[in-house]
Amino acid sequence: MYDLIIKNGFVVSPSSTVKCDVAVNGRKIAGLGHYDESEGKRVIWAEGKYVLPGVIEAHMHCQAPFQGCLGANSFYEQSVSAAFGGVTMYMDFANMGKGDSPLVQALARADEMKESAIDYSVHGKFVESTPEAIADIEKMADQGIPTFKMFMTYKKEGVMSDDETMLKVFEKAKQVGGLPMVHCESNGIAETNIEKCREKDDMSWVNFAKCKPVICEAEAFARAVYFAQCVGNALLVVHTTNGEALNTARRAHEKGTPLYVETGPHYLTLFDNLYKEENGHLAICSPPLRTPKEAAELWEGLKDGTILLTGSDDCTFDIDEKSMFLEKKPDGTWKQDFTKVVNGISGIEIRLPLLLSEGVSKGRISINKVCELTSTNIAKIYGCYPQKGIIAPDSDADLVLVDMEKEVTLSKDVLHNNISYCLHEGFKVKGYPVMTIAKGKILVEEGEFKGEKGAGEFIRRKIDPQYLERYGLN
Ligand code: URP
Ligand code: ZN
Ligand code: ZN
């Protein structure tokens, strides 16, 4: 007898879509095949639905103090919103300032995440390379935290890693099976441009994107890749937005450099025209939103395997936080100053729907590719495969049932976060998660959350050395 049988769905993996049943015992997948309904204590009929491994969100910033703001969701609330988007595991970053211990901060973050209803993990963060900080890298890897983010910008915020820090973290990460994650934007290019805007007294939302153009990201991207080639370590670049960076990645892949590229659904579906709007500050994120041409290049990068993973880079800043340092002019419009707006936008709940709709329903990518981009590749690259990221015997029974015919008009009212605006307001999607199951338990069913606060567990991660030594995931 099985605890649960999901019957007659199309079970999706990176390489196949097979109509079969999934049997679950306790928290694990017991088998795939054909089971009689009498063998299940509960049977879920999935006729016509697709069954994917639970979505993994490896890029979000929840309750993360940044530029004077914090975000509107608690971790529990974040996990509820995530579950509605098919997410069954998420990862956040340690909060770091100069003088902090990366290890202590990472463990503190894991502690804060205990209230989550879904499984979780933490990435370390480096803002300096003191001997003490570097020594923490091995300790973090030993504790199941082998990934570390660094920013190449945000110098004023005190979190930028200088070149030496990057090289030293790369070196140590290589020794202990770790993977550095880099936010690529040239602080020098951005700040020089910002200074010019200030001289002209034009700090408009539109100028935000102009101060951080493609070349600002592409220069830092190339520098990070050269550093990785110099050290000979693996590297992951987060939230990549443009074709120029992808061409650098392609050249690196040709040389065998284990360079992994992430993009976010907002860069595929939202554009810099939003900065022309009065409330354009709500769309301020770094790197900035780009043009439809760059988005088309990203879709190409997804198709040809240059980009192997997606992350929402979710930040839960509501209108009050996005606007809190701004002033209004006598006519009631904003006195625009993009340097007074916290960077970051929300998206954890809509990453899967956007990829299903703009990707699969529009014929750009297959549902198997979506499975890779939202789950399998993330589990592999971040080191929790095959516990996560695949529907296979002995893997955690983390599943999302998708109805490719379901149409939803995205809106703040259909999402489950504490944010009173949605940048995709009115955006129609076709293809939506209809049930989320985590470790064999129903999390979301018929629009209702059935999970439990604190049910999430810390997932220790270890990256398969082959992924750190050469490019590719097979
Ligand atoms: O604008 C963004 N992306 N804010 C969050 C912090 C980061 O850079 O990832
Ligand atoms: Zn970033
Ligand atoms: Zn981020």
CSV table of C-alpha atoms and ligand atoms in Angstrom, one decimal:
chain,number,residue,atom,x,y,z
A,1,MET,CA,0.0,0.0,0.0
A,2,TYR,CA,1.3,3.5,-0.9
A,3,ASP,CA,0.5,6.7,0.9
A,4,LEU,CA,-0.2,8.5,-2.3
A,5,ILE,CA,-0.5,7.7,-6.0
A,6,ILE,CA,-0.6,10.4,-8.6
A,7,LYS,CA,-2.4,8.7,-11.5
A,8,ASN,CA,-2.2,9.2,-15.3
A,9,GLY,CA,-0.2,12.4,-15.4
A,10,PHE,CA,2.5,13.2,-17.9
A,11,VAL,CA,5.6,12.8,-15.8
A,12,VAL,CA,8.3,15.3,-16.9
A,13,SER,CA,12.1,15.0,-16.7
A,14,PRO,CA,14.8,16.8,-18.6
A,15,SER,CA,14.8,14.0,-21.2
A,16,SER,CA,11.3,12.7,-21.3
A,17,THR,CA,7.6,13.1,-20.8
A,18,VAL,CA,5.9,9.8,-19.9
A,19,LYS,CA,2.3,9.1,-19.1
A,20,CYS,CA,2.5,7.1,-15.9
A,21,ASP,CA,1.7,7.0,-12.2
A,22,VAL,CA,3.9,8.2,-9.4
A,23,ALA,CA,3.8,6.3,-6.1
A,24,VAL,CA,4.8,8.0,-2.9
A,25,ASN,CA,5.6,6.5,0.5
A,26,GLY,CA,6.2,8.9,3.4
A,27,ARG,CA,8.4,11.7,2.1
A,28,LYS,CA,9.9,9.8,-0.8
A,29,ILE,CA,9.0,8.7,-4.3
A,30,ALA,CA,8.5,4.9,-4.1
A,31,GLY,CA,8.2,4.3,-7.9
A,32,LEU,CA,7.0,5.3,-11.3
A,33,GLY,CA,4.9,3.0,-13.4
A,34,HIS,CA,1.3,1.7,-13.4
A,35,TYR,CA,-0.4,1.2,-10.1
A,36,ASP,CA,-3.9,0.1,-9.3
A,37,GLU,CA,-5.9,2.8,-7.5
A,38,SER,CA,-6.6,0.3,-4.7
A,39,GLU,CA,-2.9,0.4,-3.9
A,40,GLY,CA,-3.0,4.0,-2.7
A,41,LYS,CA,-4.3,5.4,0.6
A,42,ARG,CA,-5.0,8.5,-1.5
A,43,VAL,CA,-5.2,8.8,-5.2
A,44,ILE,CA,-4.8,12.1,-7.1
A,45,TRP,CA,-6.1,11.9,-10.7
A,46,ALA,CA,-3.8,13.9,-12.9
A,47,GLU,CA,-5.4,13.1,-16.3
A,48,GLY,CA,-4.1,15.7,-18.8
A,49,LYS,CA,-1.9,17.4,-16.3
A,50,TYR,CA,1.9,17.5,-16.3
A,51,VAL,CA,3.8,16.4,-13.2
A,52,LEU,CA,7.1,18.2,-12.7
A,53,PRO,CA,9.7,18.0,-9.9
A,54,GLY,CA,9.0,20.8,-7.4
A,55,VAL,CA,10.5,24.1,-8.4
A,56,ILE,CA,13.6,25.2,-6.6
A,57,GLU,CA,14.2,28.9,-6.0
A,58,ALA,CA,17.9,29.4,-5.4
A,59,HIS,CA,17.8,33.2,-5.7
A,60,MET,CA,15.8,35.4,-3.3
A,61,HIS,CA,16.3,38.0,-0.7
A,62,CYS,CA,13.7,37.7,2.0
A,63,GLN,CA,14.0,39.8,5.2
A,64,ALA,CA,17.3,41.1,3.9
A,65,PRO,CA,18.2,44.6,5.1
A,66,PHE,CA,19.3,46.5,2.0
A,67,GLN,CA,19.4,50.2,1.1
A,68,GLY,CA,17.4,51.0,4.2
A,69,CYS,CA,14.6,48.5,3.5
A,70,LEU,CA,13.8,45.0,4.7
A,71,GLY,CA,10.9,43.5,2.6
A,72,ALA,CA,7.3,42.7,3.4
A,73,ASN,CA,7.2,38.9,3.8
A,74,SER,CA,8.3,36.8,6.7
A,75,PHE,CA,10.0,33.6,5.7
A,76,TYR,CA,6.8,31.7,6.5
A,77,GLU,CA,4.8,34.1,4.2
A,78,GLN,CA,7.5,33.8,1.6
A,79,SER,CA,7.2,30.0,1.6
A,80,VAL,CA,3.4,30.1,1.3
A,81,SER,CA,3.6,32.5,-1.7
A,82,ALA,CA,6.4,30.3,-3.2
A,83,ALA,CA,4.3,27.1,-2.8
A,84,PHE,CA,1.5,28.7,-4.9
A,85,GLY,CA,4.1,29.0,-7.6
A,86,GLY,CA,5.1,25.3,-7.4
A,87,VAL,CA,8.2,26.0,-5.3
A,88,THR,CA,9.1,23.2,-2.8
A,89,MET,CA,12.6,24.4,-1.8
A,90,TYR,CA,14.2,27.8,-1.7
A,91,MET,CA,17.6,29.3,-0.8
A,92,ASP,CA,18.4,32.7,0.6
A,93,PHE,CA,21.7,34.5,1.3
A,94,ALA,CA,23.5,35.3,4.5
A,95,ASN,CA,23.2,39.0,5.5
A,96,MET,CA,26.8,40.3,5.6
A,97,GLY,CA,28.6,43.4,6.5
A,98,LYS,CA,32.3,44.1,6.9
A,99,GLY,CA,33.7,42.4,10.0
A,100,ASP,CA,30.9,39.7,10.1
A,101,SER,CA,31.8,36.1,10.0
A,102,PRO,CA,30.4,34.5,6.8
A,103,LEU,CA,29.9,31.2,8.6
A,104,VAL,CA,28.1,32.7,11.6
A,105,GLN,CA,25.9,34.8,9.3
A,106,ALA,CA,25.0,31.8,7.1
A,107,LEU,CA,24.1,29.7,10.1
A,108,ALA,CA,22.0,32.6,11.5
A,109,ARG,CA,20.2,32.9,8.3
A,110,ALA,CA,19.4,29.1,8.3
A,111,ASP,CA,18.0,29.6,11.8
A,112,GLU,CA,15.7,32.5,10.6
A,113,MET,CA,14.4,30.2,7.8
A,114,LYS,CA,13.3,27.5,10.2
A,115,GLU,CA,9.7,28.8,10.1
A,116,SER,CA,9.4,28.0,6.4
A,117,ALA,CA,6.8,25.6,5.2
A,118,ILE,CA,9.1,24.3,2.5
A,119,ASP,CA,12.7,23.0,2.6
A,120,TYR,CA,15.4,25.6,2.5
A,121,SER,CA,19.1,26.3,2.2
A,122,VAL,CA,21.5,29.2,2.4
A,123,HIS,CA,24.2,30.7,0.3
A,124,GLY,CA,27.2,32.4,2.0
A,125,LYS,CA,28.2,35.9,1.1
A,126,PHE,CA,31.6,37.6,0.9
A,127,VAL,CA,32.2,41.3,1.2
A,128,GLU,CA,35.9,41.1,2.1
A,129,SER,CA,38.8,38.6,2.2
A,130,THR,CA,40.3,38.8,5.7
A,131,PRO,CA,42.1,35.5,6.6
A,132,GLU,CA,39.2,34.8,9.0
A,133,ALA,CA,36.6,35.2,6.3
A,134,ILE,CA,38.4,33.0,3.9
A,135,ALA,CA,38.9,30.3,6.5
A,136,ASP,CA,35.1,30.1,6.9
A,137,ILE,CA,34.7,28.9,3.3
A,138,GLU,CA,35.8,25.3,4.1
A,139,LYS,CA,33.7,25.3,7.3
A,140,MET,CA,30.7,26.4,5.3
A,141,ALA,CA,31.2,23.7,2.7
A,142,ASP,CA,31.6,21.1,5.5
A,143,GLN,CA,28.2,22.2,6.9
A,144,GLY,CA,26.4,21.8,3.6
A,145,ILE,CA,26.8,25.4,2.3
A,146,PRO,CA,29.1,25.3,-0.7
A,147,THR,CA,27.9,28.4,-2.5
A,148,PHE,CA,28.9,32.0,-1.9
A,149,LYS,CA,27.6,35.2,-3.5
A,150,MET,CA,29.7,38.3,-4.2
A,151,PHE,CA,28.6,41.7,-5.6
A,152,MET,CA,30.9,43.5,-8.1
A,153,THR,CA,28.9,46.7,-7.3
A,154,TYR,CA,27.1,48.3,-4.4
A,155,LYS,CA,30.3,49.8,-3.1
A,156,LYS,CA,28.4,52.6,-1.3
A,157,GLU,CA,26.3,50.0,0.5
A,158,GLY,CA,29.5,48.4,1.8
A,159,VAL,CA,28.9,45.0,0.2
A,160,MET,CA,31.0,45.1,-2.9
A,161,SER,CA,33.8,42.5,-3.2
A,162,ASP,CA,37.0,44.0,-4.7
A,163,ASP,CA,39.0,42.1,-7.3
A,164,GLU,CA,41.3,40.6,-4.6
A,165,THR,CA,38.4,39.4,-2.6
A,166,MET,CA,36.9,37.7,-5.7
A,167,LEU,CA,40.2,36.0,-6.5
A,168,LYS,CA,40.8,34.8,-3.0
A,169,VAL,CA,37.2,33.4,-2.6
A,170,PHE,CA,37.5,31.7,-6.0
A,171,GLU,CA,40.8,30.1,-5.0
A,172,LYS,CA,39.5,28.8,-1.7
A,173,ALA,CA,36.2,27.7,-3.2
A,174,LYS,CA,38.1,25.7,-5.7
A,175,GLN,CA,40.0,23.9,-3.0
A,176,VAL,CA,36.9,22.8,-1.0
A,177,GLY,CA,34.4,22.1,-3.8
A,178,GLY,CA,32.6,25.4,-3.6
A,179,LEU,CA,30.9,27.5,-6.2
A,180,PRO,CA,31.1,31.3,-6.2
A,181,MET,CA,28.0,33.2,-7.4
A,182,VAL,CA,28.7,36.7,-8.8
A,183,HIS,CA,26.5,39.7,-9.4
A,184,CYS,CA,28.1,41.3,-12.4
A,185,GLU,CA,27.9,45.0,-12.7
A,186,SER,CA,30.9,47.4,-12.9
A,187,ASN,CA,30.7,49.7,-9.9
A,188,GLY,CA,33.1,52.1,-11.7
A,189,ILE,CA,31.0,52.4,-14.9
A,190,ALA,CA,27.7,52.7,-12.9
A,191,GLU,CA,29.0,55.3,-10.4
A,192,THR,CA,30.7,57.4,-13.1
A,193,ASN,CA,27.5,57.6,-15.1
A,194,ILE,CA,25.5,58.4,-11.9
A,195,GLU,CA,27.8,61.3,-11.2
A,196,LYS,CA,27.2,62.7,-14.7
A,197,CYS,CA,23.4,62.5,-14.1
A,198,ARG,CA,23.8,64.2,-10.8
A,199,GLU,CA,25.7,67.0,-12.5
A,200,LYS,CA,22.9,67.4,-15.0
A,201,ASP,CA,20.4,67.1,-12.1
A,202,ASP,CA,18.5,64.4,-14.0
A,203,MET,CA,18.0,61.3,-11.7
A,204,SER,CA,15.0,60.1,-13.6
A,205,TRP,CA,14.0,56.4,-13.6
A,206,VAL,CA,14.9,56.2,-17.3
A,207,ASN,CA,18.4,57.3,-16.3
A,208,PHE,CA,18.7,54.5,-13.9
A,209,ALA,CA,18.8,52.0,-16.8
A,210,LYS,CA,21.1,54.3,-18.8
A,211,CYS,CA,23.6,54.4,-15.9
A,212,LYS,CA,23.8,50.7,-15.9
A,213,PRO,CA,23.8,49.8,-19.6
A,214,VAL,CA,24.6,46.4,-21.1
A,215,ILE,CA,28.3,47.3,-21.2
A,216,CYS,CA,28.3,47.9,-17.4
A,217,GLU,CA,27.1,44.3,-16.9
A,218,ALA,CA,29.1,42.8,-19.7
A,219,GLU,CA,32.4,44.3,-18.6
A,220,ALA,CA,32.0,42.8,-15.1
A,221,PHE,CA,30.8,39.5,-16.5
A,222,ALA,CA,33.9,39.2,-18.7
A,223,ARG,CA,36.1,40.2,-15.7
A,224,ALA,CA,34.5,37.6,-13.5
A,225,VAL,CA,35.0,35.0,-16.2
A,226,TYR,CA,38.6,35.9,-16.7
A,227,PHE,CA,39.2,35.6,-13.0
A,228,ALA,CA,37.6,32.2,-12.9
A,229,GLN,CA,39.8,31.2,-15.9
A,230,CYS,CA,42.8,32.6,-14.1
A,231,VAL,CA,42.1,30.6,-10.9
A,232,GLY,CA,40.7,27.6,-12.8
A,233,ASN,CA,37.5,27.4,-10.7
A,234,ALA,CA,33.8,27.0,-11.5
A,235,LEU,CA,31.7,30.1,-11.5
A,236,LEU,CA,28.0,31.0,-11.5
A,237,VAL,CA,26.8,34.3,-12.7
A,238,VAL,CA,23.4,35.4,-11.4
A,239,HIS,CA,20.6,37.4,-13.1
A,240,THR,CA,22.2,37.8,-16.6
A,241,THR,CA,20.3,40.1,-18.9
A,242,ASN,CA,21.9,40.4,-22.2
A,243,GLY,CA,23.4,38.9,-25.4
A,244,GLU,CA,26.8,40.4,-25.0
A,245,ALA,CA,27.4,38.6,-21.7
A,246,LEU,CA,26.0,35.4,-23.3
A,247,ASN,CA,28.6,35.6,-26.1
A,248,THR,CA,31.3,35.9,-23.4
A,249,ALA,CA,29.8,32.8,-21.8
A,250,ARG,CA,29.7,30.9,-25.1
A,251,ARG,CA,33.4,31.6,-25.7
A,252,ALA,CA,34.1,30.4,-22.1
A,253,HIS,CA,32.1,27.2,-22.7
A,254,GLU,CA,34.0,26.5,-25.8
A,255,LYS,CA,37.1,26.5,-23.7
A,256,GLY,CA,35.5,24.2,-21.2
A,257,THR,CA,35.2,26.7,-18.4
A,258,PRO,CA,32.6,25.5,-15.9
A,259,LEU,CA,30.6,28.8,-16.1
A,260,TYR,CA,26.9,28.5,-15.1
A,261,VAL,CA,24.6,31.3,-16.2
A,262,GLU,CA,21.3,32.3,-14.5
A,263,THR,CA,18.6,34.6,-15.8
A,264,GLY,CA,15.3,35.7,-14.3
A,265,PRO,CA,11.8,35.6,-15.7
A,266,HIS,CA,11.5,39.4,-15.4
A,267,TYR,CA,14.3,39.9,-17.9
A,268,LEU,CA,12.4,37.6,-20.3
A,269,THR,CA,9.1,39.3,-19.9
A,270,LEU,CA,9.5,42.9,-18.7
A,271,PHE,CA,11.3,45.8,-20.5
A,272,ASP,CA,12.9,49.1,-19.8
A,273,ASN,CA,9.8,51.0,-21.1
A,274,LEU,CA,8.5,50.6,-17.5
A,275,TYR,CA,11.0,53.3,-16.4
A,276,LYS,CA,9.1,55.8,-18.5
A,277,GLU,CA,6.1,55.5,-16.2
A,278,GLU,CA,5.4,57.7,-13.2
A,279,ASN,CA,5.7,54.7,-11.0
A,280,GLY,CA,8.7,53.4,-12.8
A,281,HIS,CA,10.6,53.2,-9.6
A,282,LEU,CA,8.7,50.1,-8.7
A,283,ALA,CA,10.5,48.3,-11.6
A,284,ILE,CA,14.0,49.4,-10.4
A,285,CYS,CA,16.2,46.3,-10.0
A,286,SER,CA,19.8,45.5,-10.7
A,287,PRO,CA,20.8,44.9,-13.4
A,288,PRO,CA,18.0,47.0,-14.9
A,289,LEU,CA,15.3,45.7,-17.2
A,290,ARG,CA,16.5,45.7,-20.8
A,291,THR,CA,15.0,45.9,-24.3
A,292,PRO,CA,12.9,43.2,-26.1
A,293,LYS,CA,16.0,42.6,-28.2
A,294,GLU,CA,18.0,41.5,-25.2
A,295,ALA,CA,15.1,39.4,-24.0
A,296,ALA,CA,15.1,37.6,-27.4
A,297,GLU,CA,18.8,36.9,-26.9
A,298,LEU,CA,18.1,35.4,-23.5
A,299,TRP,CA,15.5,33.1,-25.0
A,300,GLU,CA,18.2,32.0,-27.5
A,301,GLY,CA,20.5,31.4,-24.6
A,302,LEU,CA,18.0,29.3,-22.9
A,303,LYS,CA,17.4,27.3,-26.0
A,304,ASP,CA,21.1,26.7,-26.9
A,305,GLY,CA,22.1,25.8,-23.3
A,306,THR,CA,24.2,28.9,-22.6
A,307,ILE,CA,21.8,29.6,-19.7
A,308,LEU,CA,21.2,26.6,-17.6
A,309,LEU,CA,19.2,28.0,-14.7
A,310,THR,CA,16.6,30.5,-13.7
A,311,GLY,CA,16.1,32.4,-10.4
A,312,SER,CA,13.5,35.0,-9.6
A,313,ASP,CA,15.8,37.2,-7.5
A,314,ASP,CA,12.7,37.8,-5.5
A,315,CYS,CA,12.7,40.9,-3.2
A,316,THR,CA,9.5,41.7,-1.3
A,317,PHE,CA,9.7,45.4,-1.3
A,318,ASP,CA,6.2,46.9,-1.2
A,319,ILE,CA,5.3,50.4,-2.6
A,320,ASP,CA,5.9,52.0,0.8
A,321,GLU,CA,9.5,50.7,0.9
A,322,LYS,CA,10.2,51.4,-2.8
A,323,SER,CA,9.0,55.0,-2.2
A,324,MET,CA,10.1,55.7,1.4
A,325,PHE,CA,13.1,58.0,0.6
A,326,LEU,CA,11.4,59.8,-2.3
A,327,GLU,CA,9.7,63.3,-2.3
A,328,LYS,CA,6.8,64.5,-4.3
A,329,LYS,CA,6.7,67.7,-6.4
A,330,PRO,CA,4.0,70.3,-5.8
A,331,ASP,CA,2.0,68.8,-8.7
A,332,GLY,CA,1.9,65.4,-6.8
A,333,THR,CA,4.3,63.6,-9.2
A,334,TRP,CA,7.5,62.0,-7.9
A,335,LYS,CA,10.7,64.1,-7.7
A,336,GLN,CA,12.6,61.3,-9.4
A,337,ASP,CA,15.8,60.2,-7.9
A,338,PHE,CA,16.7,56.6,-8.6
A,339,THR,CA,19.5,56.5,-6.1
A,340,LYS,CA,16.8,56.8,-3.4
A,341,VAL,CA,14.9,53.7,-4.5
A,342,VAL,CA,15.8,50.2,-3.1
A,343,ASN,CA,16.8,47.8,-5.9
A,344,GLY,CA,14.8,44.6,-6.3
A,345,ILE,CA,11.4,43.3,-7.5
A,346,SER,CA,9.3,40.3,-6.6
A,347,GLY,CA,8.7,37.2,-8.7
A,348,ILE,CA,9.0,33.9,-6.7
A,349,GLU,CA,5.4,32.9,-7.3
A,350,ILE,CA,5.3,33.6,-11.1
A,351,ARG,CA,8.6,32.2,-12.3
A,352,LEU,CA,7.1,28.8,-13.3
A,353,PRO,CA,3.9,30.3,-14.8
A,354,LEU,CA,5.9,32.8,-16.9
A,355,LEU,CA,8.2,30.1,-18.2
A,356,LEU,CA,5.3,27.8,-18.9
A,357,SER,CA,3.3,30.4,-20.7
A,358,GLU,CA,6.0,32.5,-22.5
A,359,GLY,CA,8.2,29.5,-23.0
A,360,VAL,CA,6.1,26.4,-23.5
A,361,SER,CA,2.7,27.7,-24.6
A,362,LYS,CA,4.4,30.1,-27.1
A,363,GLY,CA,6.5,27.3,-28.5
A,364,ARG,CA,9.9,28.8,-27.5
A,365,ILE,CA,11.1,26.0,-25.2
A,366,SER,CA,9.8,22.5,-24.2
A,367,ILE,CA,8.3,21.6,-20.9
A,368,ASN,CA,11.4,19.4,-20.4
A,369,LYS,CA,13.5,22.5,-20.7
A,370,VAL,CA,11.3,24.2,-18.1
A,371,CYS,CA,11.9,21.2,-15.8
A,372,GLU,CA,15.7,21.7,-16.1
A,373,LEU,CA,15.6,25.5,-15.7
A,374,THR,CA,13.4,25.5,-12.7
A,375,SER,CA,14.4,22.4,-10.9
A,376,THR,CA,16.8,19.7,-12.2
A,377,ASN,CA,19.7,21.9,-13.2
A,378,ILE,CA,19.4,23.9,-10.0
A,379,ALA,CA,19.5,20.8,-7.8
A,380,LYS,CA,22.6,19.6,-9.8
A,381,ILE,CA,24.5,22.9,-9.8
A,382,TYR,CA,23.8,23.8,-6.2
A,383,GLY,CA,24.4,20.2,-4.9
A,384,CYS,CA,21.1,18.7,-3.7
A,385,TYR,CA,20.5,16.3,-6.6
A,386,PRO,CA,19.0,13.6,-6.7
A,387,GLN,CA,17.3,14.3,-3.4
A,388,LYS,CA,15.7,17.2,-5.2
A,389,GLY,CA,15.2,18.1,-8.8
A,390,ILE,CA,14.0,14.8,-10.3
A,391,ILE,CA,11.0,12.5,-10.1
A,392,ALA,CA,12.7,9.2,-9.4
A,393,PRO,CA,12.6,6.4,-6.8
A,394,ASP,CA,14.1,7.6,-3.4
A,395,SER,CA,14.1,11.2,-4.4
A,396,ASP,CA,12.0,13.5,-2.1
A,397,ALA,CA,8.4,13.5,-3.2
A,398,ASP,CA,8.4,17.2,-4.2
A,399,LEU,CA,6.0,17.6,-7.1
A,400,VAL,CA,4.1,20.2,-8.9
A,401,LEU,CA,1.1,19.5,-11.1
A,402,VAL,CA,0.7,21.8,-14.0
A,403,ASP,CA,-2.4,22.5,-16.1
A,404,MET,CA,-1.2,23.7,-19.5
A,405,GLU,CA,-4.7,24.8,-20.4
A,406,LYS,CA,-5.2,27.0,-17.3
A,407,GLU,CA,-5.3,30.7,-18.1
A,408,VAL,CA,-4.7,33.3,-15.5
A,409,THR,CA,-4.4,37.0,-15.6
A,410,LEU,CA,-1.6,37.9,-13.3
A,411,SER,CA,-2.4,40.5,-10.7
A,412,LYS,CA,-1.5,41.5,-7.2
A,413,ASP,CA,-4.9,40.0,-6.3
A,414,VAL,CA,-4.1,36.5,-7.5
A,415,LEU,CA,-0.7,36.3,-5.8
A,416,HIS,CA,-0.1,35.4,-2.2
A,417,ASN,CA,2.6,37.8,-1.0
A,418,ASN,CA,2.3,41.0,1.0
A,419,ILE,CA,3.0,43.3,-1.9
A,420,SER,CA,0.3,45.6,-3.1
A,421,TYR,CA,1.5,45.9,-6.7
A,422,CYS,CA,2.4,43.5,-9.5
A,423,LEU,CA,4.7,44.5,-12.3
A,424,HIS,CA,2.9,41.9,-14.5
A,425,GLU,CA,-0.6,43.3,-13.6
A,426,GLY,CA,-2.9,42.3,-16.4
A,427,PHE,CA,-0.4,39.9,-18.1
A,428,LYS,CA,-2.2,36.8,-19.4
A,429,VAL,CA,-0.5,33.5,-18.9
A,430,LYS,CA,-1.5,30.0,-20.2
A,431,GLY,CA,-0.1,27.2,-18.1
A,432,TYR,CA,-0.2,27.3,-14.3
A,433,PRO,CA,0.6,25.1,-11.3
A,434,VAL,CA,-2.6,23.6,-9.8
A,435,MET,CA,-1.2,21.5,-7.0
A,436,THR,CA,2.1,21.5,-5.0
A,437,ILE,CA,3.3,18.5,-3.0
A,438,ALA,CA,6.3,18.7,-0.7
A,439,LYS,CA,7.9,15.6,0.8
A,440,GLY,CA,4.7,13.6,0.1
A,441,LYS,CA,2.4,16.2,1.7
A,442,ILE,CA,-0.1,18.4,-0.1
A,443,LEU,CA,1.0,22.0,0.2
A,444,VAL,CA,-1.4,23.7,-2.2
A,445,GLU,CA,-4.6,22.2,-3.6
A,446,GLU,CA,-7.5,24.0,-5.3
A,447,GLY,CA,-6.2,27.4,-4.5
A,448,GLU,CA,-5.8,26.6,-0.8
A,449,PHE,CA,-2.6,26.4,1.3
A,450,LYS,CA,-2.5,23.2,3.3
A,451,GLY,CA,1.1,23.3,4.5
A,452,GLU,CA,2.5,23.8,7.9
A,453,LYS,CA,4.6,26.5,9.4
A,454,GLY,CA,8.0,25.0,10.3
A,455,ALA,CA,7.7,21.9,8.1
A,456,GLY,CA,10.7,23.0,6.0
A,457,GLU,CA,14.1,21.4,6.8
A,458,PHE,CA,17.6,22.7,6.1
A,459,ILE,CA,19.0,20.8,3.2
A,460,ARG,CA,22.7,20.1,3.3
A,461,ARG,CA,24.3,20.5,-0.1
A,462,LYS,CA,27.5,19.1,-1.8
A,463,ILE,CA,28.3,19.8,-5.4
A,464,ASP,CA,29.2,16.8,-7.6
A,465,PRO,CA,32.9,17.6,-8.5
A,466,GLN,CA,32.4,16.9,-12.2
A,467,TYR,CA,30.2,20.0,-12.4
A,468,LEU,CA,33.0,22.1,-10.9
A,469,GLU,CA,35.7,20.7,-13.2
A,470,ARG,CA,34.1,21.1,-16.7
A,471,TYR,CA,31.1,22.7,-18.2
A,472,GLY,CA,27.9,20.7,-18.5
A,473,LEU,CA,25.5,18.7,-16.4
A,474,ASN,CA,25.3,15.2,-17.8
B,1,URP,O1,17.9,44.6,-7.6
B,1,URP,C1,18.2,43.5,-7.1
B,1,URP,N1,18.6,42.5,-7.8
B,1,URP,N2,18.2,43.5,-5.7
B,1,URP,C2,18.5,42.4,-4.9
B,1,URP,C3,20.0,42.3,-4.6
B,1,URP,C4,20.7,41.7,-5.8
B,1,URP,O2,21.4,42.5,-6.4
B,1,URP,O3,20.6,40.6,-6.1
B,2,ZN,ZN,22.4,40.5,-7.4
B,3,ZN,ZN,19.7,38.9,-6.0
